[in-house]
Short mmCIF file of C-alpha atoms in Angstrom, two decimals:
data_model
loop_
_atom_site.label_atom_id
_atom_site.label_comp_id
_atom_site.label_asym_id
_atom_site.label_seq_id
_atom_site.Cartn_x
_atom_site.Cartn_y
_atom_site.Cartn_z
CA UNK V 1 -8.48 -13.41 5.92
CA UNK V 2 -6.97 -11.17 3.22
CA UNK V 3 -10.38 -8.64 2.45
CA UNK V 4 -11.31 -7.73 -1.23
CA UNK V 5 -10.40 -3.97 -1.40
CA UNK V 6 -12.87 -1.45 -2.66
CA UNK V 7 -11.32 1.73 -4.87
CA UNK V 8 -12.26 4.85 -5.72
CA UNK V 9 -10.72 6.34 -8.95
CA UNK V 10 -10.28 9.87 -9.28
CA UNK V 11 -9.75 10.95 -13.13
CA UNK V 12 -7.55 14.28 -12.84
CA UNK V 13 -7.19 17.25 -15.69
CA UNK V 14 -5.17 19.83 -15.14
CA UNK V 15 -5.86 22.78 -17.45
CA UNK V 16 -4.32 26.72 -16.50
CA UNK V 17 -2.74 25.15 -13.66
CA UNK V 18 -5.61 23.59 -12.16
CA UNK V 19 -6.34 20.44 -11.41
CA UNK V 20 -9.93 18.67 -11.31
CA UNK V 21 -11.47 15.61 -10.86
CA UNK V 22 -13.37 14.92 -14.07
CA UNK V 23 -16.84 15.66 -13.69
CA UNK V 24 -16.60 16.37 -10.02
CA UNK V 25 -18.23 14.35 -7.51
CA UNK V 26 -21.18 14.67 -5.75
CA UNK V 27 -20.44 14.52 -2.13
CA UNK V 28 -23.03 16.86 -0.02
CA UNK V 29 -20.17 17.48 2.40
CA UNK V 30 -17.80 18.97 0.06
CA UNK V 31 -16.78 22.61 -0.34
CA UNK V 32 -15.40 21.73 -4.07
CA UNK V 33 -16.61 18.62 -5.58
CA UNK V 34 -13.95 19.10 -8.53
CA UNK V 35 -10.75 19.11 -6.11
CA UNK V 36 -9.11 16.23 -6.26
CA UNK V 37 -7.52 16.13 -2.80
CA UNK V 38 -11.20 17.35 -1.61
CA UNK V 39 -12.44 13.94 -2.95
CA UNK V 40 -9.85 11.97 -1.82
CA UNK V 41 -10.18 13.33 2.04
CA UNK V 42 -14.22 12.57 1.23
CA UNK V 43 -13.42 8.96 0.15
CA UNK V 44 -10.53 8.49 3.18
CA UNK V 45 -13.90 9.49 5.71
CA UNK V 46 -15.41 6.58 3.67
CA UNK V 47 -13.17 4.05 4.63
CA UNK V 48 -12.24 3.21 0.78
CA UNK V 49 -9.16 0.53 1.04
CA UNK V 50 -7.32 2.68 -1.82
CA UNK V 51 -7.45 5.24 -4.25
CA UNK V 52 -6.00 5.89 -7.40
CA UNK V 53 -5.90 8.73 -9.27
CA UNK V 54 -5.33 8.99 -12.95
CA UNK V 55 -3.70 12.04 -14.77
CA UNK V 56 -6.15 11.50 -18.05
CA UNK V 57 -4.33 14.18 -19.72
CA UNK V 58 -1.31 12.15 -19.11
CA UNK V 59 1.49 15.29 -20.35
CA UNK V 60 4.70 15.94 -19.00
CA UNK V 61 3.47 19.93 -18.10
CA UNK V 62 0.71 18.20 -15.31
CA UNK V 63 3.11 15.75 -14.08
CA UNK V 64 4.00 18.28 -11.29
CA UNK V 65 0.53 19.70 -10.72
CA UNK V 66 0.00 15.98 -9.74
CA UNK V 67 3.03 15.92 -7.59
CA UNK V 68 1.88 18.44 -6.00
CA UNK V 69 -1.88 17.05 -5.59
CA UNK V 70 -0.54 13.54 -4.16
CA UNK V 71 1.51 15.10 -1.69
CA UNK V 72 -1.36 17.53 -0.39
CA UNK V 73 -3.37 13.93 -0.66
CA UNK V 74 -0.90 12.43 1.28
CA UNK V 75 -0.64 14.69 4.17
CA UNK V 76 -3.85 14.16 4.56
CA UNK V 77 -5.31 10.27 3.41
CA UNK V 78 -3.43 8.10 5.90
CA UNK V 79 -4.34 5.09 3.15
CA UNK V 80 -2.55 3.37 -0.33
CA UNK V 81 -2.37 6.12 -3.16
CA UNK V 82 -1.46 5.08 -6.72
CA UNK V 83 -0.87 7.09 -9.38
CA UNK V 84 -1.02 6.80 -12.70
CA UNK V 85 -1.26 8.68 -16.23
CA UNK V 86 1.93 10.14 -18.04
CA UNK V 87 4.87 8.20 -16.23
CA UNK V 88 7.14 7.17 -18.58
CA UNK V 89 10.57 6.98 -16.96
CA UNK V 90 11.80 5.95 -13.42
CA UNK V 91 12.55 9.46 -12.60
CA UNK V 92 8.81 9.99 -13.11
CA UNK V 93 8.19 7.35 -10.80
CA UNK V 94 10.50 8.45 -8.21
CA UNK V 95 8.55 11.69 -7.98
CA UNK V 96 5.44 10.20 -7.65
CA UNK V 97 6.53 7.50 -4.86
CA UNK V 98 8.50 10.33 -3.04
CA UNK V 99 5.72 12.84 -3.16
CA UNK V 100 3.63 10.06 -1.12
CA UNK V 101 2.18 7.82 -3.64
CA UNK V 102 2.45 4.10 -2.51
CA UNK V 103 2.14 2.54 -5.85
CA UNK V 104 2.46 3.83 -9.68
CA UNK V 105 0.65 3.15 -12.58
CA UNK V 106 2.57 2.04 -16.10
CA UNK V 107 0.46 1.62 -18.74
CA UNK V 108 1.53 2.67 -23.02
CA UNK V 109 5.54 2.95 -21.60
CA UNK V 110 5.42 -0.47 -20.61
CA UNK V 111 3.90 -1.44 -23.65
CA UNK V 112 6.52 0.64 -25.60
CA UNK V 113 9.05 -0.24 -23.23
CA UNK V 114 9.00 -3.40 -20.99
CA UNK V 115 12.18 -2.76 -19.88
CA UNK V 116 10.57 0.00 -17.89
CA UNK V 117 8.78 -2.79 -15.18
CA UNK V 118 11.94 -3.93 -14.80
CA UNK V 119 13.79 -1.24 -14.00
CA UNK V 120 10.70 0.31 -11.32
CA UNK V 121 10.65 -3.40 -9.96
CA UNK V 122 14.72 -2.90 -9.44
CA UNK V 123 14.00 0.75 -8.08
CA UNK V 124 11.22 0.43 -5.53
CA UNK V 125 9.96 -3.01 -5.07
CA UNK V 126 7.58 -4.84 -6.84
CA UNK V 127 4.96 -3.83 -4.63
CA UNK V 128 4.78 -0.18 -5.64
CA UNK V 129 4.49 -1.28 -9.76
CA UNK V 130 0.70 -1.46 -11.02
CA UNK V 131 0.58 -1.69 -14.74
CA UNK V 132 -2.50 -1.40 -16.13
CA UNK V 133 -3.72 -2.90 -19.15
CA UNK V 134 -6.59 -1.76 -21.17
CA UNK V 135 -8.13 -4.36 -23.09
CA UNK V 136 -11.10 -5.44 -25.83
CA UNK V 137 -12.78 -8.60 -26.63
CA UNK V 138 -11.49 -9.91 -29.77
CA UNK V 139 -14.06 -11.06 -32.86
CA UNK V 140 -13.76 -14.57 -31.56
CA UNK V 141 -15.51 -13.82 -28.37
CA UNK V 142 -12.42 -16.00 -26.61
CA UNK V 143 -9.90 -13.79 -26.48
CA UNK V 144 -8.57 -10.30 -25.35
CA UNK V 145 -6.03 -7.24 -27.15
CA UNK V 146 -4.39 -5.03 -25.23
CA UNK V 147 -5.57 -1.35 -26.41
CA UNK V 148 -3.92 2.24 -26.11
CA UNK V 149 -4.91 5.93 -26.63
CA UNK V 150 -8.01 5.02 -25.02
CA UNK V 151 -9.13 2.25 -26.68
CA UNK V 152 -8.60 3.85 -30.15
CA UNK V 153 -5.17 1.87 -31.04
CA UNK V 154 -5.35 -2.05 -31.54
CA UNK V 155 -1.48 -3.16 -30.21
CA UNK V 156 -0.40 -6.60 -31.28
CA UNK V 157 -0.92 -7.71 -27.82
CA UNK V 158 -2.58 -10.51 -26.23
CA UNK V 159 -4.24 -9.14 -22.91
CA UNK V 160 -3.85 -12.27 -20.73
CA UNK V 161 0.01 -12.78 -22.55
CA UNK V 162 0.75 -9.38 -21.85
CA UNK V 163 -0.21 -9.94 -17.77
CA UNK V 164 1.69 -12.61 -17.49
CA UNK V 165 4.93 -10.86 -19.18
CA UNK V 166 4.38 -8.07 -16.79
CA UNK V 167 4.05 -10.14 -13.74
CA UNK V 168 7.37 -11.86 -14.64
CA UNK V 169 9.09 -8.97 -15.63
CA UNK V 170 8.04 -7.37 -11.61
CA UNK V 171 5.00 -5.80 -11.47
CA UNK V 172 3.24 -6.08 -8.31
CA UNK V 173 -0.69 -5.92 -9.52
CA UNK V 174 -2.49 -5.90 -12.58
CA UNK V 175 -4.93 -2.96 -13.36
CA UNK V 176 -7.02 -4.62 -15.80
CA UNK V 177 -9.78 -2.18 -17.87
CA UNK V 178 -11.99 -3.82 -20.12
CA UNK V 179 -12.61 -1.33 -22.69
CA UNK V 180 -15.93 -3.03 -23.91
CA UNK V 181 -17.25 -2.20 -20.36
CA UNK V 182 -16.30 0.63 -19.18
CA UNK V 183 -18.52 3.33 -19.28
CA UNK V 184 -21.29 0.90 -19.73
CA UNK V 185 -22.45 0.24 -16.11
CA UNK V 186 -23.65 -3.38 -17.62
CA UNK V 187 -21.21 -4.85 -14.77
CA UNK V 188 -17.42 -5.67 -15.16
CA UNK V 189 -16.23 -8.29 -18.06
CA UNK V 190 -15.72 -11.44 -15.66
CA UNK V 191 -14.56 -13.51 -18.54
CA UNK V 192 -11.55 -10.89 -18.98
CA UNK V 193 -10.67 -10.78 -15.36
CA UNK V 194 -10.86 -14.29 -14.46
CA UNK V 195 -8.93 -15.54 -17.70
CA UNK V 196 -6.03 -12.56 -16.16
CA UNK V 197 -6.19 -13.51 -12.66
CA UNK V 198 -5.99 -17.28 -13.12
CA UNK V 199 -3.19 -16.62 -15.45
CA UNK V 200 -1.15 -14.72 -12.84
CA UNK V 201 0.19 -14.71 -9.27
CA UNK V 202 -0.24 -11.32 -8.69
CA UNK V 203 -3.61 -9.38 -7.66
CA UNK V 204 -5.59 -8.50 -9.94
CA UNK V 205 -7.72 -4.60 -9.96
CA UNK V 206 -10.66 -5.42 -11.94
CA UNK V 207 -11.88 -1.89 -13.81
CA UNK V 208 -15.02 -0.55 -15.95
CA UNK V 209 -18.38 -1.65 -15.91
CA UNK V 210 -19.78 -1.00 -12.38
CA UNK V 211 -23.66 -0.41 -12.24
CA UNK V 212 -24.76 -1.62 -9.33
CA UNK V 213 -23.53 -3.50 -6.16
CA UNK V 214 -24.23 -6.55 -7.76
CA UNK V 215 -21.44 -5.89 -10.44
CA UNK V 216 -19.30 -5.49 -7.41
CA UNK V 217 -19.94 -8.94 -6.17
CA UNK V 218 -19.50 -10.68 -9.33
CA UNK V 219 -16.39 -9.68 -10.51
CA UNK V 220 -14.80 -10.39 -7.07
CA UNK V 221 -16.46 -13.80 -6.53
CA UNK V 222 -15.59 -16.70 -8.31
CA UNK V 223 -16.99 -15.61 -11.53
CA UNK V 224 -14.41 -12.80 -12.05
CA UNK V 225 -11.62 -13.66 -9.34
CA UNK V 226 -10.70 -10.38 -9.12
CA UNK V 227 -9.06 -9.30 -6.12
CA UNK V 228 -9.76 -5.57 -5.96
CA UNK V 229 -12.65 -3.35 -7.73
CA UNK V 230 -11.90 -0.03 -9.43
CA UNK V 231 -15.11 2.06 -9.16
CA UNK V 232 -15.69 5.62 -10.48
CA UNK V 233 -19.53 6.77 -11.01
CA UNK V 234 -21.08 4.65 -8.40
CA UNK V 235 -19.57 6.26 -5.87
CA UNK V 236 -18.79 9.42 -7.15
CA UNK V 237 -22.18 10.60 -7.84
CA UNK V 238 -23.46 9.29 -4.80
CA UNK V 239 -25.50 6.28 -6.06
CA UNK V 240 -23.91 4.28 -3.15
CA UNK V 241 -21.59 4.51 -0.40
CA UNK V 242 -18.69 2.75 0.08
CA UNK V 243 -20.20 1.06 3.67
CA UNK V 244 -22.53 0.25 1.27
CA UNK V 245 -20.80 -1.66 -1.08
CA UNK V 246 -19.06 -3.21 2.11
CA UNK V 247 -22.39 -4.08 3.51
CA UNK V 248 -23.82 -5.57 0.46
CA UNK V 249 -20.45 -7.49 -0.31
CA UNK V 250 -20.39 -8.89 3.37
CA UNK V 251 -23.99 -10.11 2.77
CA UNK V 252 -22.88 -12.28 -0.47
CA UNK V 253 -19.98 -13.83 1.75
CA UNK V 254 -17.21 -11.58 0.40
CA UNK V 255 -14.49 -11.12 2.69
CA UNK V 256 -13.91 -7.10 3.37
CA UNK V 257 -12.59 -4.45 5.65
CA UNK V 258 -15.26 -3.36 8.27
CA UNK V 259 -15.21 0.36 7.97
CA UNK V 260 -14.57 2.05 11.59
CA UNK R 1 5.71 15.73 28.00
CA UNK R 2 7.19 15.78 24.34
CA UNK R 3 9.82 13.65 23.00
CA UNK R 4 12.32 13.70 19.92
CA UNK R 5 10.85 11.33 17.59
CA UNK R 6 13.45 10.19 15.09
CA UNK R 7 12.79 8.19 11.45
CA UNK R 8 15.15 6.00 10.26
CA UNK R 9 16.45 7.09 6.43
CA UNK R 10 17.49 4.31 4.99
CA UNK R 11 17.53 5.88 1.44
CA UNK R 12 14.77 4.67 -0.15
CA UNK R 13 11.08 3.81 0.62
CA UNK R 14 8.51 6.61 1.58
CA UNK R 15 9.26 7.86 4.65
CA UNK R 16 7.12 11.14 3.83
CA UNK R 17 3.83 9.00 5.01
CA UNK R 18 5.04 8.20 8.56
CA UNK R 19 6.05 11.48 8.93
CA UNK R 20 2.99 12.75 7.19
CA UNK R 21 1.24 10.43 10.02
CA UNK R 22 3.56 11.79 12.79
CA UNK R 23 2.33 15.30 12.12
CA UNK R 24 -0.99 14.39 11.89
CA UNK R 25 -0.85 13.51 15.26
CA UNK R 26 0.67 16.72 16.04
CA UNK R 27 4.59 15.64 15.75
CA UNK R 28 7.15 16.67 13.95
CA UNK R 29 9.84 14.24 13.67
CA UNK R 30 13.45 13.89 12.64
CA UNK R 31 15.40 12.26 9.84
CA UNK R 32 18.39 9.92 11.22
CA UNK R 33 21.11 8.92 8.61
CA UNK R 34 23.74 8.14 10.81
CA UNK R 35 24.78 7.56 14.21
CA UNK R 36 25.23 10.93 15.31
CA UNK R 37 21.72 12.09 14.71
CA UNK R 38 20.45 8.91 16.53
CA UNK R 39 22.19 10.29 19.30
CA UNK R 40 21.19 14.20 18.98
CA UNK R 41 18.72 13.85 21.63
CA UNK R 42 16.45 11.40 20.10
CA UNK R 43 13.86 9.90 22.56
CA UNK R 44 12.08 7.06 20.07
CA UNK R 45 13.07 5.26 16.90
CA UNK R 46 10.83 4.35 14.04
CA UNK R 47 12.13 2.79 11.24
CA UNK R 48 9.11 2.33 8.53
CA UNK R 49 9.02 0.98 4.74
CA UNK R 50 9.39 -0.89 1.87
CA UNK R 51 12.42 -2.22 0.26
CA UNK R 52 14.49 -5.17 -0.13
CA UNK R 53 16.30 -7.06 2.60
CA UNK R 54 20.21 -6.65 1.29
CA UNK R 55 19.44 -3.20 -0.30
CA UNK R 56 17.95 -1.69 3.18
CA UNK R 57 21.28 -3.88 5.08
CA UNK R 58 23.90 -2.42 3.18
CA UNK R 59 22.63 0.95 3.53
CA UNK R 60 22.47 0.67 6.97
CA UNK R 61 25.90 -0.21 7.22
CA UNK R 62 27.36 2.29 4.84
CA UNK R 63 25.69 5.06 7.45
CA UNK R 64 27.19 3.16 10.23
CA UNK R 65 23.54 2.28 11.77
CA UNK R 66 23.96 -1.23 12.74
CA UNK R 67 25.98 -1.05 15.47
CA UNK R 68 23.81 2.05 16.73
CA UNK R 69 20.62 0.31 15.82
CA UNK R 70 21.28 -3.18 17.86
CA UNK R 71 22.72 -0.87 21.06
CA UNK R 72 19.44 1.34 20.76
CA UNK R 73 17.27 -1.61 20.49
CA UNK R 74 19.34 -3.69 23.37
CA UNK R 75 19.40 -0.83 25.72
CA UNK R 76 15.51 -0.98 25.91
CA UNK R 77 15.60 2.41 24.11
CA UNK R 78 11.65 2.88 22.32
CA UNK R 79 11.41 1.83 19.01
CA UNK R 80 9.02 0.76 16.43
CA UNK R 81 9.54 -1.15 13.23
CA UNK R 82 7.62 -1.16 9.94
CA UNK R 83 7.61 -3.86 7.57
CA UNK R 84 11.45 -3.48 6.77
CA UNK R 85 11.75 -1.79 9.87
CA UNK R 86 10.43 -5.37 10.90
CA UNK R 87 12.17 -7.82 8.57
CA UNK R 88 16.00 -6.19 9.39
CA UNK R 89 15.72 -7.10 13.49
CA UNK R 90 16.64 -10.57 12.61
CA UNK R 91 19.39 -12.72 11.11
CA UNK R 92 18.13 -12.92 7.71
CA UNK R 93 16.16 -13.11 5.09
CA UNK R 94 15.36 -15.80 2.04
CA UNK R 95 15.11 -12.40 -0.31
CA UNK R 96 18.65 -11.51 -0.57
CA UNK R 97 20.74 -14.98 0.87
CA UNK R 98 23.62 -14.43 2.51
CA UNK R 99 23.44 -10.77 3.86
CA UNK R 100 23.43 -10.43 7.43
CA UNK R 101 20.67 -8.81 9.28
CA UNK R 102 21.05 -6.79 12.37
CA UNK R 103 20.36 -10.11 14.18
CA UNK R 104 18.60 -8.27 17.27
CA UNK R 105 16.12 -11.12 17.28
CA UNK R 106 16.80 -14.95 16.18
CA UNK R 107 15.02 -15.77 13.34
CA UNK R 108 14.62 -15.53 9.78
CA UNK R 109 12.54 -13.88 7.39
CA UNK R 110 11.14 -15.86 4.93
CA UNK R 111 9.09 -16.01 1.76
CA UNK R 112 5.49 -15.96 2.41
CA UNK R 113 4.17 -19.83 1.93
CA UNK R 114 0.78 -19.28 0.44
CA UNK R 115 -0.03 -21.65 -2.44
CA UNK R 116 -2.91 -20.87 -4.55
CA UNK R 117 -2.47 -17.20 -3.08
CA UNK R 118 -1.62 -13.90 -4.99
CA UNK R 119 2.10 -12.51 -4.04
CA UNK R 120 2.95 -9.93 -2.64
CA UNK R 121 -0.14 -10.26 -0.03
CA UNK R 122 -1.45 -7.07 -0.75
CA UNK R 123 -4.13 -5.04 1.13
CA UNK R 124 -6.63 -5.21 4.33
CA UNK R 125 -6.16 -8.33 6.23
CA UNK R 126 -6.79 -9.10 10.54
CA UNK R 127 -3.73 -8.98 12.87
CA UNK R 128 -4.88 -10.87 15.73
CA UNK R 129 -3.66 -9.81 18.98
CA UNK R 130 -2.13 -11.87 21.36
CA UNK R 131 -2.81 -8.98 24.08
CA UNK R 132 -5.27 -6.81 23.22
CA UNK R 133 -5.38 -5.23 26.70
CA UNK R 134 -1.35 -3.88 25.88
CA UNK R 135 -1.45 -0.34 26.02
CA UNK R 136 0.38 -0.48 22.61
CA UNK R 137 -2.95 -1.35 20.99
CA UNK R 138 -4.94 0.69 22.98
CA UNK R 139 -8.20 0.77 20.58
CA UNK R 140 -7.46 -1.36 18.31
CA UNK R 141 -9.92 -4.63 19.44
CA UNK R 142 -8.59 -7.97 19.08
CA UNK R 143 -8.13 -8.05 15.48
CA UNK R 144 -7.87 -4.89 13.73
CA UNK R 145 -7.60 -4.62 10.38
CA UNK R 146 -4.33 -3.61 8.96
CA UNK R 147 -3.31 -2.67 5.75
CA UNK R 148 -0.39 -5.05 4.22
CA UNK R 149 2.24 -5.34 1.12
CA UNK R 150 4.83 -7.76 1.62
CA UNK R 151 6.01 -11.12 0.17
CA UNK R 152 8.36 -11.80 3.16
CA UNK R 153 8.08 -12.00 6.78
CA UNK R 154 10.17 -12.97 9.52
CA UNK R 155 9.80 -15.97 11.70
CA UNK R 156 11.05 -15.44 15.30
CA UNK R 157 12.31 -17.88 17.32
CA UNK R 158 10.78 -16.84 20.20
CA UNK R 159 7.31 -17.21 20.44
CA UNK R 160 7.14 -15.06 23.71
CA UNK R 161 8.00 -12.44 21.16
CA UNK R 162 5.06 -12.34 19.15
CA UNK R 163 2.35 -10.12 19.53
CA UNK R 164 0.11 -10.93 16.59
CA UNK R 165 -0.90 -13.27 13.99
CA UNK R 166 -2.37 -12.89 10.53
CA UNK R 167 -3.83 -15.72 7.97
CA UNK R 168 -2.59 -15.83 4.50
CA UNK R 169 -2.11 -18.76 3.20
CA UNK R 170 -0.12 -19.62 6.56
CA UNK R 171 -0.23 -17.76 10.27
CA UNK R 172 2.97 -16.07 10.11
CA UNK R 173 3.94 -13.51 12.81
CA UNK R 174 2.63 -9.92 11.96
CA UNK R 175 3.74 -7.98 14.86
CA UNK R 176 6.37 -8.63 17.76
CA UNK R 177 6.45 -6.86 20.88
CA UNK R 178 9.24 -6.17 23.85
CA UNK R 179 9.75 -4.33 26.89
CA UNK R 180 9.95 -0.89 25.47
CA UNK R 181 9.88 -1.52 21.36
CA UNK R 182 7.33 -3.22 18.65
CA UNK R 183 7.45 -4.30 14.64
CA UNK R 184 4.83 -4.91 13.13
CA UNK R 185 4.66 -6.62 9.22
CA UNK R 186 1.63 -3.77 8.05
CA UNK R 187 1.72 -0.24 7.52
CA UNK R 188 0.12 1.61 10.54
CA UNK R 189 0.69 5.03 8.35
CA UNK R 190 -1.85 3.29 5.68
CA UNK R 191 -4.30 1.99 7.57
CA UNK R 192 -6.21 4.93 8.87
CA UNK R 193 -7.89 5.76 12.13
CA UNK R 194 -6.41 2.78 13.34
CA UNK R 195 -3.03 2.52 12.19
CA UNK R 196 -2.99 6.79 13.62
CA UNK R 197 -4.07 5.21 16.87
CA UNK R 198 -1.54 2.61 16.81
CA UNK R 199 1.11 5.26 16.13
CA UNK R 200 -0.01 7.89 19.07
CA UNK R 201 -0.01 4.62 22.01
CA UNK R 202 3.54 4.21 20.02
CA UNK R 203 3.98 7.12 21.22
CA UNK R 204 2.13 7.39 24.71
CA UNK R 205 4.04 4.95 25.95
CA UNK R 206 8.17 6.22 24.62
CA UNK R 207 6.64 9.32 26.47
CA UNK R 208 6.10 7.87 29.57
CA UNK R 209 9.24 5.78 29.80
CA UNK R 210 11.09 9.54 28.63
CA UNK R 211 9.63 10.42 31.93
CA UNK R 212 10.61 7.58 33.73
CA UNK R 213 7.05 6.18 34.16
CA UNK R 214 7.90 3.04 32.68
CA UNK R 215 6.59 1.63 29.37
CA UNK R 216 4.47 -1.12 30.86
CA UNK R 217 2.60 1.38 32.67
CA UNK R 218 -1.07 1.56 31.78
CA UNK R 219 -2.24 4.41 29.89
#
């Protein structure tokens, strides 16, 4: 049986040519909690299914600082990598994918441009396109809007519309963000991530909201159908483990990847 | 005993992680674009990715693989396939009608039937092995888990050939296995310690037939 995958997110800044992991982590066993690949290797020992790791600053001058971190990654993380933050042309996909990323990460281009599915779809597969959608309960308590610049800019966008467009145009999974959530730890917005992954036939990344195990459980159970977690400060600061999630998830009768 | 380990460059796809894997385990490897390099002294063939069907075809045929490919194959020569790697050994595929495969196995690859599922099957899922005492998965168990994206997958012909199955949806065929070769539908350089471990019996065994040990000899 196909397992409900468990990721880690790594936020990335680069600044002077640097690049950290925002706010570090707080694994005992690492030399530098702030390096990004350092995190990733701790997270690979973890058995995580995936990681992602987000370019926050999301400008062309740290697009190759994070070439250059997903290909140390990758020489190193024998798992799925996806990227994502900045990329706003194929070329910037290519560079991600040939570096060693497995998947990429569209997000305002696609918004601006659809086209730009498309034409990764046409390039690599539909496998290696995320796009990830950031999105806010509307007034009416029903209903979702697709959001940009970090939840500051309102687009004319239907959340659940905008999935589905994506899905048809190629993308292989949905990174869906509710913005009312995140940050929150009051557990993920199920209504949001059910309404998206009912509405499409591709998997679903539910993202923002994780407190506690039990937020876990819910989103990926028939309450939120999801069929992935995204999960930052839970893990990172070293509230739980990810064998812990696994354990806890296995206990509610989730299916997931017994970590070796 | 060390062997030339050669990667199939198809022209697209990411074969940085295999070889990322490869050295990893201590290996450097190759890149083989065309025939001649296959036969600079290569002792085992992988051919790993993603990618469509016709795409991965045609650029097989504009390097002038596919004759190469079948012989290598036919001859008993070690070889392992990867998800496209996989798909290409038979005679075609439902993703790109009408383009011919290299046909090294009768079959076709076909869309995954999953209703009610999420395409591309994407992630961690059990390949079940047939024969879990075959060197090949050497520490693996009986149903590792394996890490998966693919909305295709072939259906052989010859049920001798397969190796493993996987649920999704359907049981479709997730690796096959011959005398001196395997392909397998998941991504052994994505699935950690035990897609590594897949890789280095890979190649224990294209060692041992190198030396003329045999490939069915146990480990």
């Amino acid at each position: 049986m196909l397992t409900k995958r468990i990721i880690p997110c790594l936020d990335v800044t680069f600044r002077d040519g640097c690049s950290r992991v925002v706010k570090g982590t707080q694994f005992v066993d690492l030399r530098d909690a702030g390096d990004p690949v350092e995190c990733a290797m701790a997270y690979n020992r973890q058995g995580a299914d995936e990681l992602v790791f987000l370019d926050i600053t999301a400008s062309s001058d740290a697009r190759q600082s994070m070439v250059e971190v997903v290909a140390r990654t990758a020489e190193k993380c024998f798992m799925p990598l996806t990227v994502g933050g900045g990329l706003r042309t194929v070329a910037d996909m290519r560079a991600m994918l040939m570096a060693g990323a497995d998947k990429v990460s569209l997000n305002t281009a696609a918004i601006r441009d659809p086209e730009l599915v498309n034409a990764g779809r046409e390039a690599f597969g539909a496998q290696c396109i995320v796009v990830a959608i950031d999105a806010k309960r509307n007034p009416d308590g029903r209903s979702w809007s697709v959001y940009t610049r970090g939840g500051r800019d309102r687009e004319e966008l239907d959340a659940v519309a905008w999935a589905e467009e994506v899905a048809r145009r190629g993308a292989g999974e949905i990174l869906l963000t509710s913005m009312d959530a995140d940050g929150t730890k009051d557990g993920y917005d199920l209504g949001l991530t059910r309404a998206v992954s009912r509405a499409v036939g591709i998997p679903v990344i539910a993202s923002g909201g994780a407190g506690t195990l039990a937020h876990l459980a819910a989103v990926l159970g028939p309450e939120g159908q999801a069929d992935a977690v995204l999960a930052a400060s839970i893990f990172h600061f070293g509230q739980h483990t990810i064998a812990e999630a696994k354990s806890y998830l296995a206990a509610c009768g989730l299916p997931v990847r017994s970590v070796v | 005993m060390s062997i030339k380990i050669g990667v199939i460059d198809y022209g697209a796809g990411n074969l940085q992680s295999v070889r990322n894997a490869l050295r990893a385990l201590g290996r450097e490897s190759v890149l083989v674009a065309d025939a001649a390099s296959m036969e600079d002294g290569v002792d085992a063939l992988i051919f790993p990715g993603v990618g469509a069907f016709g795409d991965t075809m045609s650029t097989l045929r504009e390097r002038g693989l596919v004759e190469p490919l079948r012989a290598w194959i036919r001859a008993e020569r070690p070889f392992l396939g990867i998800c496209i790697g996989y798909q290409v050994l038979f005679e075609g595929s439902e993703e790109s009608p009408g383009v011919e495969g290299l046909g090294v196995f009768s079959g076709q690859v076909v869309r995954l039937r999953a209703p009610g599922l999420k395409i591309p099957h994407m992630g961690w899922n059990e390949a079940r092995l047939r024969h879990p005492a075959d060197p090949l998965w050497d520490g693996l168990g009986a149903a590792p888990h394996v890490y998966f994206v693919h909305s295709y997958h072939p259906q052989p012909v010859d049920d001798a050939l397969i190796a493993a199955t996987t649920d999704y949806g359907t049981s479709f065929a997730s690796a096959i296995r011959w005398e001196s070769g395997a392909a397998v539908q998941f991504h052994p350089e994505k699935s950690q310690e035990l897609g590594l471990r897949l890789l280095a019996n890979f190649l224990h065994l294209a060692e041992a037939q190198s030396a003329g040990a045999g490939v069915s000899a146990p480990v």
